[in-house]
Coordinates of C-alpha atoms in Angstrom, one line a residue:
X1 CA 206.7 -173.0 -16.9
X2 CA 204.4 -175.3 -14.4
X3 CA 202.4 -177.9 -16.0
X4 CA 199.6 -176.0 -15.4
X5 CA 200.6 -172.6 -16.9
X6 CA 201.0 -174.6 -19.7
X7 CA 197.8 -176.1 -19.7
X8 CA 196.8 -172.7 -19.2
X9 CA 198.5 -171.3 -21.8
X10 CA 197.2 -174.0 -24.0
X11 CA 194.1 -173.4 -23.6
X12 CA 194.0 -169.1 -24.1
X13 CA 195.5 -170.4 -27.0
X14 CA 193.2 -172.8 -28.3
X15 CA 190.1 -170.1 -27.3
X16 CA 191.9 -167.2 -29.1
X17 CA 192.4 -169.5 -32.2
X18 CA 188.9 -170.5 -31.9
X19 CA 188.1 -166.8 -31.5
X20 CA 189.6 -165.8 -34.8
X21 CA 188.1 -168.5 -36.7
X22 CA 184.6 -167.5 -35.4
X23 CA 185.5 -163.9 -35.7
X24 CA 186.3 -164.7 -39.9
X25 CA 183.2 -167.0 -40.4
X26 CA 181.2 -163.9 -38.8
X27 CA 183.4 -161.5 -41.4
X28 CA 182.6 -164.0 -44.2
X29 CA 178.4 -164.4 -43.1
X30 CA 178.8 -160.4 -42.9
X31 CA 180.0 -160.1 -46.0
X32 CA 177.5 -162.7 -47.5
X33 CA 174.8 -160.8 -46.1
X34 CA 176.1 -157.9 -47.7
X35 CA 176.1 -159.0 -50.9
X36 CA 173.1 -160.3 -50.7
X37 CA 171.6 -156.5 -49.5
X38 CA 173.5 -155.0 -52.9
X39 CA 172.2 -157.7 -55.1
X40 CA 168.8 -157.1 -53.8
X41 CA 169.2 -153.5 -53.9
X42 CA 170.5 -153.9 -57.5
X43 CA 167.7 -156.1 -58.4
X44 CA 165.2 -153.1 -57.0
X45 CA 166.8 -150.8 -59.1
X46 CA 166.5 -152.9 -62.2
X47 CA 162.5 -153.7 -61.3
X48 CA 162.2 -149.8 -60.8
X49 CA 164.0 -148.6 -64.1
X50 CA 162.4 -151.6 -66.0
X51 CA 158.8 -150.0 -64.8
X52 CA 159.5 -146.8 -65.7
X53 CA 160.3 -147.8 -69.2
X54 CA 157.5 -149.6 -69.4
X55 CA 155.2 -146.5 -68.1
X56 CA 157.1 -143.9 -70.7
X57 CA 156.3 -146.8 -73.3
X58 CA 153.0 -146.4 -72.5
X59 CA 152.8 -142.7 -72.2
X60 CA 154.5 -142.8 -75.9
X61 CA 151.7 -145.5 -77.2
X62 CA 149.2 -142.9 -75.7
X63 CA 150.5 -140.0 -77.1
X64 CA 150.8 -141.8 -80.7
X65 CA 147.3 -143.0 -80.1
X66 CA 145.9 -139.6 -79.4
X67 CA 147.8 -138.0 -82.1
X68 CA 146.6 -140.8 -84.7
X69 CA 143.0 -140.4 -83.5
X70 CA 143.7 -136.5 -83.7
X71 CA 145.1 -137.1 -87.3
X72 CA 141.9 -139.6 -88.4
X73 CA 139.4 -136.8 -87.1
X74 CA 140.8 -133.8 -88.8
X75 CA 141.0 -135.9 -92.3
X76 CA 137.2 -137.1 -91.5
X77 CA 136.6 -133.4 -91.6
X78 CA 138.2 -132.5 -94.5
X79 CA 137.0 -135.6 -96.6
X80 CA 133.5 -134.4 -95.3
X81 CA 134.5 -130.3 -96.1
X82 CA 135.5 -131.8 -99.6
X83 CA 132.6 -133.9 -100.3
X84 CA 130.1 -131.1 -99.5
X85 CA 131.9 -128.9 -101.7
X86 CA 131.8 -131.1 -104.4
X87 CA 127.9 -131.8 -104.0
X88 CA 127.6 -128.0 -104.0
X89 CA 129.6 -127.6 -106.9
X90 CA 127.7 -130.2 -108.9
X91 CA 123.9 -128.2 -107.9
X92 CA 125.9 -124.8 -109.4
X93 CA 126.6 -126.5 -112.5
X94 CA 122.7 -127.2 -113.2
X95 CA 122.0 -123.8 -111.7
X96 CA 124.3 -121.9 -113.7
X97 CA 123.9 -123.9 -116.7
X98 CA 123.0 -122.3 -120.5
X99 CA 119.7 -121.3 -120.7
X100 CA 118.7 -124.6 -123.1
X101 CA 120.3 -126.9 -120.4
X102 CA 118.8 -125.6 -117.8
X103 CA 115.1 -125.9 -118.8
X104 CA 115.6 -129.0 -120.3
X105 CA 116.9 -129.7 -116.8
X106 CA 113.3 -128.1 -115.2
X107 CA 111.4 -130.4 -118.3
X108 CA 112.9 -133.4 -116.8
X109 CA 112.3 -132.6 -113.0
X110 CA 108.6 -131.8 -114.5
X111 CA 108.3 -135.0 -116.4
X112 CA 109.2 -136.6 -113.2
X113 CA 107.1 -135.0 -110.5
X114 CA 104.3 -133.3 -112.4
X115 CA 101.1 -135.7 -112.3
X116 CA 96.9 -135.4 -113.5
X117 CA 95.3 -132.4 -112.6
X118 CA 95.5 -128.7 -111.7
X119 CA 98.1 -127.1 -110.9
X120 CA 100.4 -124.2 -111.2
X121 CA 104.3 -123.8 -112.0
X122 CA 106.1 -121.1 -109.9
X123 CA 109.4 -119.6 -111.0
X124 CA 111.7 -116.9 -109.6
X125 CA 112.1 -113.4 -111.6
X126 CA 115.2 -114.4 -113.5
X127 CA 114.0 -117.6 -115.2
X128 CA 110.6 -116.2 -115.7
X129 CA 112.7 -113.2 -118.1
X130 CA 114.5 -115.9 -119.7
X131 CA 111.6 -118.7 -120.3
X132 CA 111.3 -120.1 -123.8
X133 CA 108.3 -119.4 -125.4
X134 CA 107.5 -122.9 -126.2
X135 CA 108.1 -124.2 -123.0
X136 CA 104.3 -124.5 -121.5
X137 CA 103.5 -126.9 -125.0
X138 CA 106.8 -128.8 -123.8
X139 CA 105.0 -129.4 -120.4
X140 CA 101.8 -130.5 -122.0
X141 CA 103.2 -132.6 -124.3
X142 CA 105.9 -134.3 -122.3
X143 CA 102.5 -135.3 -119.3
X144 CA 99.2 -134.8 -120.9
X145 CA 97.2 -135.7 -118.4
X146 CA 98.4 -132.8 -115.9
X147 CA 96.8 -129.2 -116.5
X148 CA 99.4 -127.0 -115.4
X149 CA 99.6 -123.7 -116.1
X150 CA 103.1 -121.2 -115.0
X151 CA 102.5 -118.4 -112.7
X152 CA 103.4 -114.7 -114.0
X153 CA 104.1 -114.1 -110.8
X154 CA 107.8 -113.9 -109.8
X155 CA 108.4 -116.4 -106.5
X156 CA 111.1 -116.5 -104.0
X157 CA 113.2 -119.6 -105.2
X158 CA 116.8 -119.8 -106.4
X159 CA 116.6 -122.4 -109.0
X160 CA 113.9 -124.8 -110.1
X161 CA 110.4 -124.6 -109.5
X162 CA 107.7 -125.1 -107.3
X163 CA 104.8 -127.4 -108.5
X164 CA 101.1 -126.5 -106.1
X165 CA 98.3 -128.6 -106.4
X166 CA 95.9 -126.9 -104.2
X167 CA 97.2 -127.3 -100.7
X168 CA 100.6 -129.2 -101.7
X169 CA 103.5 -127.7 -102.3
X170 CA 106.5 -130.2 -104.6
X171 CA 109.9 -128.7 -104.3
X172 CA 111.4 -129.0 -107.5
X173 CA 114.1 -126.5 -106.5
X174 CA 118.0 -127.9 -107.4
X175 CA 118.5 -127.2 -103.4
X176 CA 115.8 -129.6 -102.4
X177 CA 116.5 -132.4 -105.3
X178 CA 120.2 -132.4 -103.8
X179 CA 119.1 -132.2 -100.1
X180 CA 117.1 -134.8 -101.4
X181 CA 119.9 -136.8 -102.6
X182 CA 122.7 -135.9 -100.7
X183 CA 123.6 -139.2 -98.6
X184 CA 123.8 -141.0 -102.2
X185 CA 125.6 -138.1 -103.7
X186 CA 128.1 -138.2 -100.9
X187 CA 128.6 -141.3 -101.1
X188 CA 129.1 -141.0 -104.9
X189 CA 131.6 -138.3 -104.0
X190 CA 133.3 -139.9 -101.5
X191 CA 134.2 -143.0 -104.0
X192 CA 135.5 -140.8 -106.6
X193 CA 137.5 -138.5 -104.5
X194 CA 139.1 -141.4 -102.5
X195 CA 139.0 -144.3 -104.0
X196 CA 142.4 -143.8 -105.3
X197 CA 143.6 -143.0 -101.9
X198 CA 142.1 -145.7 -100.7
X199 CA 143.4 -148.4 -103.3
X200 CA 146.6 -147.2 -102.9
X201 CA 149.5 -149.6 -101.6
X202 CA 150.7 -148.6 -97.9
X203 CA 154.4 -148.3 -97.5

């Protein structure tokens, strides 16, 4: 070999050996690159599935939220059903009362509402059959100063009475005096019925 094949041949050699080692650094930036690419990729996939938990979290909240509010609204219902009955069940007890208790119930709401002056007493058919005889001198007696006299004439009232003084009408019916009273009463209710409940430790 010449001197200058083998200058020659030094030099392919020196450009192939530089070749290769450019050709491995470009392997090992490729493969840097792609690990980079999969790590990001991975990275993606984590931010995506850790979203999507997070929106199914929220769907479940929502869903417990609802059903919570769904649950509070039905028992509102029912505590209000209940207390209504209750009230209701209280004005039968006065309206289906014995015959002593019950106008010693009507002498009381008389007492209370009856004032000076004229005026008539209206009850309905059944109480006017069952009236004691000395209940007019009860009246009297229990406000003087009011000239009141009962109506023969049956009226149109479940229970109670109605007292006129000319033009004015007082309902003195047990309907009205509860109507009357009802937010108290339901409030009264209320404490009794779920006061228990309400005192009672939570697991």
């Amino acid at each position: 070999m010449t001197g200058l094949e083998s200058i020659l041949s030094q030099i392919a050699g020196d450009g192939q050996k530089e070749a290769e080692e450019i050709l491995e650094e470009a392997r090992k930036k490729a493969g840097e690159i792609s690990e980079g690419f999969k790590e990001k990729g991975a990275e993606q996939v984590r931010a995506i599935l850790k979203d999507g938990e997070r929106q199914a979290q929220d769907l479940r909240d929502r869903a417990k939220s609802a059903a919570e509010l769904e649950q509070r609204n039905q028992m509102l219902v029912f505590k209000q059903q209940l207390i209504g009955e209750t009230v209701d069940a209280a004005r039968r007890t006065f309206e289906e009362a014995p015959d002593g208790e019950y106008f010693d119930t009507l002498l009381a709401l008389y007492t209370r509402f009856a004032r000076e002056g004229q005026g008539e007493l209206h009850l309905n058919a059944r109480d006017l059959e069952r009236l004691p005889d000395d209940f007019l001198s009860r009246m009297r007696k229990a406000v003087p100063g009011a000239q009141v006299t009962i109506s023969p004439k049956a009226h149109d009232v479940e229970s109670g009475f109605l007292l006129v003084y000319g033009g004015v009408d007082i309902n003195c019916t047990f309907r009205a005096i509860f109507e009357d009273a009802y937010e108290e009463l339901r409030d009264t209710a209320g404490r009794l019925l779920f006061s228990s409940q309400a005192a009672a430790p939570t697991a």
